CSV table of C-alpha atoms in Angstrom, one decimal:
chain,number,residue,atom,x,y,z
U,29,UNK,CA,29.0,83.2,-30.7
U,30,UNK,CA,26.4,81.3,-32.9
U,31,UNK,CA,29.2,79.1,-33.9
U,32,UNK,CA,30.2,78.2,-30.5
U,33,UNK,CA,26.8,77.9,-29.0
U,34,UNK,CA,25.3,75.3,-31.7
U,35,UNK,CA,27.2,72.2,-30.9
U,36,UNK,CA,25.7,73.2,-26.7
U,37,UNK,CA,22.1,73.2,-28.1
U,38,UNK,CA,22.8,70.4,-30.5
U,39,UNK,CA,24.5,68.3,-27.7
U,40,UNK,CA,21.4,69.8,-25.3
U,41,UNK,CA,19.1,68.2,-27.2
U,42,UNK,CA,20.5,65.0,-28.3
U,43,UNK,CA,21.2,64.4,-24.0
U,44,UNK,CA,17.3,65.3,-23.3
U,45,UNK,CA,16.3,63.1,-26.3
U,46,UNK,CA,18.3,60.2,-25.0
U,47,UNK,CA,16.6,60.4,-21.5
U,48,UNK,CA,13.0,60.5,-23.1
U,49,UNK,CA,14.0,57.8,-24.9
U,50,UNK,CA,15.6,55.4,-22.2
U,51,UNK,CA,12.3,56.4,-19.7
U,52,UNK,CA,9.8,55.7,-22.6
U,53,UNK,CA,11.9,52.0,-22.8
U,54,UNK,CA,11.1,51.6,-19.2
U,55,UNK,CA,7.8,52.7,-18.7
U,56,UNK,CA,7.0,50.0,-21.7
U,57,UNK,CA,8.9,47.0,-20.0
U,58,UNK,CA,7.9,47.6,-16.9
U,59,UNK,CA,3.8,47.6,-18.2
U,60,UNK,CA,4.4,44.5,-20.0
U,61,UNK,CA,6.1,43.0,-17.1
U,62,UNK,CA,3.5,44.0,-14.6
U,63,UNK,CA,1.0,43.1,-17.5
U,64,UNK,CA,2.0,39.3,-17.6
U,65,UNK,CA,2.2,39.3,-13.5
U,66,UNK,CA,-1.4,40.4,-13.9
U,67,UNK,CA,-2.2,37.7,-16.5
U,68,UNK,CA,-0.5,35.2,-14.6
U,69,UNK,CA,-2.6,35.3,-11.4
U,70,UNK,CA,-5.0,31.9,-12.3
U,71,UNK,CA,-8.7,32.7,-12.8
U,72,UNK,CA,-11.0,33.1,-10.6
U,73,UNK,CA,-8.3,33.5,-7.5
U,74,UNK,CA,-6.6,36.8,-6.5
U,75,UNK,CA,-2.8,37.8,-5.9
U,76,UNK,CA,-2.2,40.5,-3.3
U,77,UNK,CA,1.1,39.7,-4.1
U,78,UNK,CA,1.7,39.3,-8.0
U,79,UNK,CA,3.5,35.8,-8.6
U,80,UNK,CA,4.2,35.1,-4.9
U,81,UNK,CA,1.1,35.3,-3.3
U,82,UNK,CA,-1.9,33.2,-5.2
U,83,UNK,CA,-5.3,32.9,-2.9
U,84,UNK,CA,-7.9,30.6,-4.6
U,85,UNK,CA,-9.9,29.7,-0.8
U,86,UNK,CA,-13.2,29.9,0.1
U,87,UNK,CA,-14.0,29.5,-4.0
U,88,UNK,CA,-16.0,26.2,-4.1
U,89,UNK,CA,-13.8,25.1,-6.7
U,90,UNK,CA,-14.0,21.4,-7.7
U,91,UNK,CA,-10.2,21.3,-9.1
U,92,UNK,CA,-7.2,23.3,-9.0
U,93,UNK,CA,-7.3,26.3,-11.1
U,94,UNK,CA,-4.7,26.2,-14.0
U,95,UNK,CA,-1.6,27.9,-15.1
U,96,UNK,CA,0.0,28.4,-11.8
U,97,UNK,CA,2.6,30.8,-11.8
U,98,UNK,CA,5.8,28.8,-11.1
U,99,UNK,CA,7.0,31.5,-8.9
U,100,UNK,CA,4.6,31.6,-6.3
U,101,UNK,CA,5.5,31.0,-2.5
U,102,UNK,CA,2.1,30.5,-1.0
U,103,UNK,CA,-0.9,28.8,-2.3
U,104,UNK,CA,-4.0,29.3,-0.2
U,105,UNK,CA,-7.0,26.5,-1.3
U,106,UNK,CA,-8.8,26.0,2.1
U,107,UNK,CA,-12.3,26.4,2.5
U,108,UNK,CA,-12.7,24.7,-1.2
U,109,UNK,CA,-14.4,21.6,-2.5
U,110,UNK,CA,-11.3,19.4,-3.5
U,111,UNK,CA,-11.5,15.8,-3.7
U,112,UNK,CA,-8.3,14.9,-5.4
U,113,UNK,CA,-5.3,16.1,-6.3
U,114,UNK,CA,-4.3,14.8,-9.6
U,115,UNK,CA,-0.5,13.2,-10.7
U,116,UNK,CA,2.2,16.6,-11.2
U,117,UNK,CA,-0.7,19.5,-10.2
U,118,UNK,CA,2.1,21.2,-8.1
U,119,UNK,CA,5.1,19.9,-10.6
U,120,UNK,CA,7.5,23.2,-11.5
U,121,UNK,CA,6.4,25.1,-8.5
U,122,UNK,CA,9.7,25.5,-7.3
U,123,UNK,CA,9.3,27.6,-5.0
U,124,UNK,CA,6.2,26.9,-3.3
U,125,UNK,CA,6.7,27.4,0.6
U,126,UNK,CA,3.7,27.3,1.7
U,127,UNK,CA,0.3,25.2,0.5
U,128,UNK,CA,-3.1,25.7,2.8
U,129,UNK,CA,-5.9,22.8,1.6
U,130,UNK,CA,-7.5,22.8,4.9
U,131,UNK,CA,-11.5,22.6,5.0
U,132,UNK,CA,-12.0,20.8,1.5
U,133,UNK,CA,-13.4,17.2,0.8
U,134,UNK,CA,-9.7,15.3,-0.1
U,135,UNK,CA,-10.4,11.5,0.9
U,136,UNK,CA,-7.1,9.9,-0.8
U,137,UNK,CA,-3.5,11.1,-2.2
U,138,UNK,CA,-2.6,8.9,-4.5
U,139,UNK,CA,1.1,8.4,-5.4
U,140,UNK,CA,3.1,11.5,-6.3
U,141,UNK,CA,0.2,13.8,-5.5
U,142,UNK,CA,2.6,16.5,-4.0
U,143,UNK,CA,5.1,15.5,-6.6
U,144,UNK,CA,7.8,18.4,-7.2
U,145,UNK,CA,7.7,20.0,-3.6
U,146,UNK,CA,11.3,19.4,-2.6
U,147,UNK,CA,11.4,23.2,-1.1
U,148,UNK,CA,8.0,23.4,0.7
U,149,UNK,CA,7.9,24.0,4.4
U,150,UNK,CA,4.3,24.2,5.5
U,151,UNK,CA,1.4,22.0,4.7
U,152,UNK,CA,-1.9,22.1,5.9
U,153,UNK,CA,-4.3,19.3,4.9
U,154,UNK,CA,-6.6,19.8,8.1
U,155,UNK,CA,-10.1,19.1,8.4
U,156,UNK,CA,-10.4,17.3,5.4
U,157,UNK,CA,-11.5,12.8,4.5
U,158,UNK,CA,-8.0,11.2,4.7
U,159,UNK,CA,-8.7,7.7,5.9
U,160,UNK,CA,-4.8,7.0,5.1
U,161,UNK,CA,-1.4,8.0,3.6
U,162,UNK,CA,-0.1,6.2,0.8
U,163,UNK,CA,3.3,5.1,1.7
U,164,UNK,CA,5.2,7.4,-0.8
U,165,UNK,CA,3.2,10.6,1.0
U,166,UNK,CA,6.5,12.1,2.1
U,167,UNK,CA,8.9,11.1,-0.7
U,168,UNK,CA,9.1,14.9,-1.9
U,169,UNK,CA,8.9,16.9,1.2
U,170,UNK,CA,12.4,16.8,2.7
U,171,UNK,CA,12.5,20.3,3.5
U,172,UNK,CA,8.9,20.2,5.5
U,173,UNK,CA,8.8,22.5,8.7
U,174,UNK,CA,5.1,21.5,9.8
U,175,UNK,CA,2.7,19.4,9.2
U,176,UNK,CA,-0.7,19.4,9.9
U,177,UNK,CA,-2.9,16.7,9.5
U,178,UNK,CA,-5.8,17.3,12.4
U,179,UNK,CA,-9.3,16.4,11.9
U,180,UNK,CA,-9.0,13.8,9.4
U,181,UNK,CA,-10.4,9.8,9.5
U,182,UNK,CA,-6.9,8.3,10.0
U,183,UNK,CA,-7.3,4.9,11.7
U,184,UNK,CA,-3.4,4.1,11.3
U,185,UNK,CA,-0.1,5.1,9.9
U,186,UNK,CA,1.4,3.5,7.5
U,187,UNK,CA,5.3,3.1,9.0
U,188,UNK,CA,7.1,4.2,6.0
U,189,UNK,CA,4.6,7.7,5.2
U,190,UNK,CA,6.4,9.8,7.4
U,191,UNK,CA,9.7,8.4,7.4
U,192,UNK,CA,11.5,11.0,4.6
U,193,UNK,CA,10.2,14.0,7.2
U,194,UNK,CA,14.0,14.2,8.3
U,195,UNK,CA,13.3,18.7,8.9
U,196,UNK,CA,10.0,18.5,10.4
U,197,UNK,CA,9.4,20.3,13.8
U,198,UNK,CA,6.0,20.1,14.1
U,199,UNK,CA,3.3,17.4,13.6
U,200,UNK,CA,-0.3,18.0,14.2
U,201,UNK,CA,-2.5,14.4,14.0
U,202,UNK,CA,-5.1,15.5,16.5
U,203,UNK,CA,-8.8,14.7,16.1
U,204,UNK,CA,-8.5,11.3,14.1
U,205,UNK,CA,-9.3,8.1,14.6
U,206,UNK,CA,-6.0,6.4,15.4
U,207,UNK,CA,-6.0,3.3,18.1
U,208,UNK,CA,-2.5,2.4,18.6
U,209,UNK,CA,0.6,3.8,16.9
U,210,UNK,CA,3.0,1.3,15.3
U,211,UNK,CA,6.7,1.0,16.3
U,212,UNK,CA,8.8,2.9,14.3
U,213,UNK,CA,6.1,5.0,12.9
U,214,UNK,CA,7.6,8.0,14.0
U,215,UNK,CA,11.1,6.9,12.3
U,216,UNK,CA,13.3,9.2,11.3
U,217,UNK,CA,11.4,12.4,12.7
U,218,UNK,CA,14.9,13.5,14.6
U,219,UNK,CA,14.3,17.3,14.7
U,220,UNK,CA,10.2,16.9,15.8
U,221,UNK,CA,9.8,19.2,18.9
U,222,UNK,CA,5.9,19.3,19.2
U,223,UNK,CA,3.8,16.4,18.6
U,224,UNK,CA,-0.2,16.6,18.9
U,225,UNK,CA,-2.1,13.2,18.9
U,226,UNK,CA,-5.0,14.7,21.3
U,227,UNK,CA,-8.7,13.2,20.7
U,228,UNK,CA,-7.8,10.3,18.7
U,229,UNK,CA,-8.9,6.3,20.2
U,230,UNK,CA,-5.3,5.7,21.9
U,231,UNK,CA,-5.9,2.7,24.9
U,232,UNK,CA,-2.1,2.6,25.6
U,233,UNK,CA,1.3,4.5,25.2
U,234,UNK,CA,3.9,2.3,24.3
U,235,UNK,CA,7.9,3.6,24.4
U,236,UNK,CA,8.8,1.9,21.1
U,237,UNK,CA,6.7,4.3,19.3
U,238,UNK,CA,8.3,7.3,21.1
U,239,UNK,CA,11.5,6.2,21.3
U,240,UNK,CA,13.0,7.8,17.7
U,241,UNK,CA,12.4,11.2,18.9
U,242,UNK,CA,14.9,12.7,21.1
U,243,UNK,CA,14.2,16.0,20.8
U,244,UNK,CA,10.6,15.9,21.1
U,245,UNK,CA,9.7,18.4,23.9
U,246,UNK,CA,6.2,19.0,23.9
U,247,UNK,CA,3.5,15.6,23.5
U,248,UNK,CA,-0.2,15.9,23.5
U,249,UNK,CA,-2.4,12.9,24.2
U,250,UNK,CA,-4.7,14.2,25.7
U,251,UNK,CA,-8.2,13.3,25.0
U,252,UNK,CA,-8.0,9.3,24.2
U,253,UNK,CA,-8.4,6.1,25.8
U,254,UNK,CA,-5.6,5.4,27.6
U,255,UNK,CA,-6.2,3.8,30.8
U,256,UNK,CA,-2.9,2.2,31.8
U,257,UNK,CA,0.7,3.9,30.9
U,258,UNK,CA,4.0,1.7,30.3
U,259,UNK,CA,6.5,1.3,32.7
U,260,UNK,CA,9.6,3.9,31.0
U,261,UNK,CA,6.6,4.9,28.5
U,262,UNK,CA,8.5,8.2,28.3
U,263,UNK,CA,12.1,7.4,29.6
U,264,UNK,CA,13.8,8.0,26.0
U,265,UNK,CA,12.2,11.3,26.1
U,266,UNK,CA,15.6,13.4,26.8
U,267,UNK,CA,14.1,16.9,25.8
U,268,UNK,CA,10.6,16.3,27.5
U,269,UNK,CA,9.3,19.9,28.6
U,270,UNK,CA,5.4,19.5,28.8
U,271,UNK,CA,3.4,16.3,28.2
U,272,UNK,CA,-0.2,16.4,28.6
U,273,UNK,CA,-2.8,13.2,29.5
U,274,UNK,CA,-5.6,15.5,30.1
U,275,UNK,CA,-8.9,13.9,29.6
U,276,UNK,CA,-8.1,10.3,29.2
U,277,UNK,CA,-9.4,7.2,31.5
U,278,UNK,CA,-6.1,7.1,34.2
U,279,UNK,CA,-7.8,5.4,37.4
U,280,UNK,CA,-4.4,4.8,38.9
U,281,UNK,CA,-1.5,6.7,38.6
U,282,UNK,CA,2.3,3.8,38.4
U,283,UNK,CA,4.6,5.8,39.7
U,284,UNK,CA,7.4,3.9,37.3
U,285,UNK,CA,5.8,5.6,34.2
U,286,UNK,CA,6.4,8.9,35.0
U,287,UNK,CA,9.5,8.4,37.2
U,288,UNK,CA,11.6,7.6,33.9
U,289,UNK,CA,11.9,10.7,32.8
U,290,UNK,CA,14.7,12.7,33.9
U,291,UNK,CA,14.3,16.1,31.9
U,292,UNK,CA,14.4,18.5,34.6
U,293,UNK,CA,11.5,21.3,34.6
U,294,UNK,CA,9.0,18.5,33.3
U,295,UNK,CA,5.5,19.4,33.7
U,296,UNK,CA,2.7,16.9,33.6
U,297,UNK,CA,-1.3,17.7,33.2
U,298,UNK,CA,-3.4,14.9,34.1
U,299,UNK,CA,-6.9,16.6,34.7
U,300,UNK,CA,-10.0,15.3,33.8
U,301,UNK,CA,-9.1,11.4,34.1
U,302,UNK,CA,-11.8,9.0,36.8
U,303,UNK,CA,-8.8,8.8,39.6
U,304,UNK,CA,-9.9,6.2,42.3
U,305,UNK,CA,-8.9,7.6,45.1
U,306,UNK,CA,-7.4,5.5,47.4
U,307,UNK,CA,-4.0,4.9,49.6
U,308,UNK,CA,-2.3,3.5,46.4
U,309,UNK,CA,-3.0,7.0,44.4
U,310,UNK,CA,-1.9,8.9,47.0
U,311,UNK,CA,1.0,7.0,47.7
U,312,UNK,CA,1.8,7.6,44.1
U,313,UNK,CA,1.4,11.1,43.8
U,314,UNK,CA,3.2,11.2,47.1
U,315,UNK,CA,6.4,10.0,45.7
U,316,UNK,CA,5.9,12.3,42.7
U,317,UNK,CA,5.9,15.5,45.2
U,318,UNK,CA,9.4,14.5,46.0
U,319,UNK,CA,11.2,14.5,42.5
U,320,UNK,CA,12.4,18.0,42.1
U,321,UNK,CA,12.5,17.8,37.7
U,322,UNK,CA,9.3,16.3,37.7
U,323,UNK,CA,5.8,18.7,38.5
U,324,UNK,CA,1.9,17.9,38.2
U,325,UNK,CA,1.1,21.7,37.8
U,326,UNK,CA,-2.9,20.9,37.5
U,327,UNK,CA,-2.9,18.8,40.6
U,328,UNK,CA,-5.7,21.3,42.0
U,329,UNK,CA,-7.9,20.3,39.2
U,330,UNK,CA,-7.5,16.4,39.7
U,331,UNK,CA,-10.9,14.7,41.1
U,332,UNK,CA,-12.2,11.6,42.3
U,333,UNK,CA,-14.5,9.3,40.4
U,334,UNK,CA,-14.5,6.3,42.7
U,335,UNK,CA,-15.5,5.5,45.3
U,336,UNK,CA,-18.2,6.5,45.4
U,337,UNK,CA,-18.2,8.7,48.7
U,338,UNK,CA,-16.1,10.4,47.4
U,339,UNK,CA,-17.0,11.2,43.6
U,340,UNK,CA,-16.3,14.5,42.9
U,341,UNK,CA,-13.9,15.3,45.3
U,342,UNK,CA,-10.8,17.2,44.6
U,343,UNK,CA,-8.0,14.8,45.3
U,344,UNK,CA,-5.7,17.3,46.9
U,345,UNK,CA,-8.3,18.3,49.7
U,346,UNK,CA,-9.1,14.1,50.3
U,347,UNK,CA,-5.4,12.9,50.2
U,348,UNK,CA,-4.5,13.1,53.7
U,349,UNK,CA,-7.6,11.3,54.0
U,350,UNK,CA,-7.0,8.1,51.9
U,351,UNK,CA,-5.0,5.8,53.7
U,352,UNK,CA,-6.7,6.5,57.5
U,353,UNK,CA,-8.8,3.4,56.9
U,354,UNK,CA,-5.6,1.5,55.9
U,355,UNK,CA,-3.9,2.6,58.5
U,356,UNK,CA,-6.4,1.8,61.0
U,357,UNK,CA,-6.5,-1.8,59.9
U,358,UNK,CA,-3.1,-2.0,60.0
U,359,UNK,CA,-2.6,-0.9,63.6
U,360,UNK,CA,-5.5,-3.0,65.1
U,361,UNK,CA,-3.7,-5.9,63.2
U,362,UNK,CA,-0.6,-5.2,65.2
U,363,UNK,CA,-2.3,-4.2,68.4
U,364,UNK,CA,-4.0,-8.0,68.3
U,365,UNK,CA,-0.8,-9.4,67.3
U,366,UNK,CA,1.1,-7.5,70.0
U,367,UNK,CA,-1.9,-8.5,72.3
U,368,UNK,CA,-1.6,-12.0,72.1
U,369,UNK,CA,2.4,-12.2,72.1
U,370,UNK,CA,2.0,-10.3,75.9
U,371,UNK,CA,-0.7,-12.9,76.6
U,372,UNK,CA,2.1,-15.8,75.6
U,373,UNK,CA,4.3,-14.3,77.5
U,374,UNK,CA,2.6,-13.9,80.3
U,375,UNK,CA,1.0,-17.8,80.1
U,376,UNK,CA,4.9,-18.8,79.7
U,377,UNK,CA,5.8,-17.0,82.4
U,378,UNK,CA,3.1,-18.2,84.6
U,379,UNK,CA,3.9,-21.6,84.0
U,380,UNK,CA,7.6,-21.3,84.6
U,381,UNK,CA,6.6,-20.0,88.5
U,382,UNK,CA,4.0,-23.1,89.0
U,383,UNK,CA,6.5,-25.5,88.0
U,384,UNK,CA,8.8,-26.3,91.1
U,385,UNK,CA,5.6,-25.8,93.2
U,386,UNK,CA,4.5,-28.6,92.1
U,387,UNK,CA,7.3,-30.6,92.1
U,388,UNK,CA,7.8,-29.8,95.8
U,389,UNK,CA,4.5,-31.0,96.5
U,390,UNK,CA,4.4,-34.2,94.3
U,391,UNK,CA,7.6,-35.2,96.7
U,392,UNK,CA,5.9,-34.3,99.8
U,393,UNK,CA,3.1,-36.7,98.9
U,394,UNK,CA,5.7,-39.9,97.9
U,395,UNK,CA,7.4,-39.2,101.4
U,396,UNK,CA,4.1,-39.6,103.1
C-alpha cells in the first residue's frame, strides 16, 4: 500500500505545484502588462480606456503632451490652448481613428502637421483660428470619414487642400468667412453626402463648384449673401434630397434655378429671405407647385419684405393677391383696345352706307 500510494502523492503534488506555478507566471505578466498600460497613459491626461482611449481636453495645455501610446484610437484635445501642431506630433500613431482639437487657439497647420494619419476617420478642428489650409492639408488623410472645420476664419479654399479626401462623407465649413468657392474646390470629394457651408459671406452659387459631387444629398447654405441663384445652379445634383437657402437675401425666386433638379422627393427651405412680393414671385412659386419631385416644405414661413404694404405678410395668404393690379391693367388695356377697334368699325361701316348717297345726289345736281 505505501509503495503503491507514493508515486499518487508524489505525482499529486508535483500537478498542484505546476498550477501554482503557471498562475503565479500569470498574475506577474499580466501586472507588468497592466503596469506599462498604466505608465503609458501621457501625463497629466486620463485613459478610461488603457492604450485606446487617451483624453487630454479641457487641460489648458500649451502643447501636446508626450509619449503617446502608439496604440491609441481616440485622442480627445478640445477645450485646450493649442496653437500649433508641430512637424510628426501624430507620426507612429497608427491607429489613431479618431482626433478631437476643437475649442483651442490653432491659427496655421503648417506642412505635414497631421503627418502619419493614413487610417484616421474623424477630425474635428472646430472653433478654433484657421485663416487657411496649406495645400498639402489632406495629403495623409485618405481614409477620412468627416471633417469638421466650422467656426474657423477661412476666407478661401485653397483648390488642391481637399482634393486627396477621396472617403469623406461629411464636410462641415459652416460659420467662416468664405465669399465665393472656387471651381473645382470640391474636386475629388465623390463619396461627400452632407455638405454644410451655412453662415459664411456667399453672394452667389455657381454649378461649377458643385458640379464634382454626385452624390451629395444634403447642402446647407443657409445663412449667407446670396441674392441671385444660377440658372442649373444645382442641375448636376443627381442625389439632391434636402437643400436649404434659409436666411439669405433671395428677393426673387428664377424658376430655372430650381427647375434643374430632377431628384425626385427634393425639398427646398427658403425662409427668412426679403421676398418682394409681386406677380413675378408668385408666378414663380406657382410653377414650382406643379413639379411633383420638387417641394418648398416651409412655404408657410415665407414673408414679404417689399413693398411696403405688404411687409410682413406671409406670402402664401397674399399670393392670390399679387397679380390683381396686373391683371387689372391688363384688361383695361384690352377693353380700350377692343373699344376703339368697335369704334373703327363702326366709322367704316358708317361710311360705307353714306357713300352711294352721296353719289346719287352729286348726279341729281349735274342733271339740273
Amino acid at each position: 500500500m505505501p509503495s503503491s500510494s507514493q508515486p499518487f502523492m508524489e505525482q499529486g503534488r508535483g500537478g498542484c505545484g505546476h498550477t501554482s506555478l503557471t498562475m503565479a507566471i500569470v498574475i506577474v505578466v499580466a501586472s507588468v502588462f497592466l503596469t506599462s498600460l498604466a505608465a503609458a497613459c501621457p501625463i497629466p491626461c486620463t485613459c478610461p480606456i488603457s492604450g485606446i482611449v487617451v483624453d487630454c481636453g479641457g487641460l489648458h495645455l500649451l502643447c501636446l503632451p508626450s509619449r503617446l501610446p502608439d496604440g491609441v484610437w481616440l485622442l480627445e484635445l478640445s477645450h485646450n490652448n493649442l496653437s500649433h501642431l508641430p512637424v510628426g506630433t501624430f507620426q507612429g500613431l497608427w491607429g489613431l481613428r479618431v482626433l478631437l482639437l476643437s475649442h483651442n487657439i490653432l491659427r496655421d497647420l503648417s506642412g505635414g502637421a497631421l503627418g502619419g494619419l493614413s487610417f484616421l476617420e474623424q477630425l474635428d478642428l472646430s472653433h478654433n483660428q484657421l485663416a487657411h489650409l496649406p495645400p498639402d492639408f489632406s495629403a495623409t488623410l485618405g481614409s477620412l470619414l468627416r471633417l469638421d472645420l466650422s467656426h474657423n476664419l477661412l476666407t478661401s479654399l485653397d483648390p488642391s487642400s481637399l482634393w486627396r479626401l477621396g472617403s469623406l462623407e461629411q464636410l462641415d465649413l459652416s460659420h467662416n468667412q468664405l465669399a465665393e468657392l472656387m471651381a473645382g474646390v470640391f474636386g475629388g470629394l465623390f463619396r461627400l453626402h452632407w455638405l454644410s457651408l451655412a453662415g459664411n459671406q456667399l453672394q452667389r452659387v455657381e454649378g461649377a463648384a458643385l458640379a464634382v459631387m454626385p452624390g451629395l444629398e444634403v447642402p446647407s447654405l443657409a445663412g449667407n449673401d446670396i441674392s441671385e441663384l444660377e440658372a442649373e445652379a444645382f442641375a448636376t445634383l443627381g442625389a439632391l434630397a434636402l437643400l436649404s437657402l434659409v436666411g439669405n437675401r433671395l428677393q426673387h425666386l428664377e424658376f430655372k434655378a430650381v427647375a434643374g433638379i430632377r431628384t425626385a422627393g427634393t425639398r427646398l427651405l427658403l425662409a427668412d429671405n426679403p421676398w418682394t412680393c409681386d406677380c413675378d414671385l408668385q408666378r414663380a412659386f406657382g410653377k414650382l407647385g406643379h413639379l411633383r419631385h420638387l417641394r418648398v416644405v416651409d412655404l408657410g414661413n415665407l414673408t414679404c419684405a417689399g413693398p411696403e404694404r405688404l411687409s410682413g405678410a406671409v406670402l402664401s395668404g397674399v399670393e392670390a393677391q399679387l397679380c390683381l393690379a396686373e391683371t387689372a391693367t391688363v384688361l383695361g388695356i384690352t377693353g380700350a383696345v377692343l373699344l376703339t377697334v368697335a369704334v373703327a368699325v363702326l366709322m367704316a361701316e358708317r361710311k360705307r352706307r353714306q357713300g352711294p348717297e352721296e353719289a346719287g345726289e352729286l348726279g341729281s345736281f349735274l342733271e339740273r
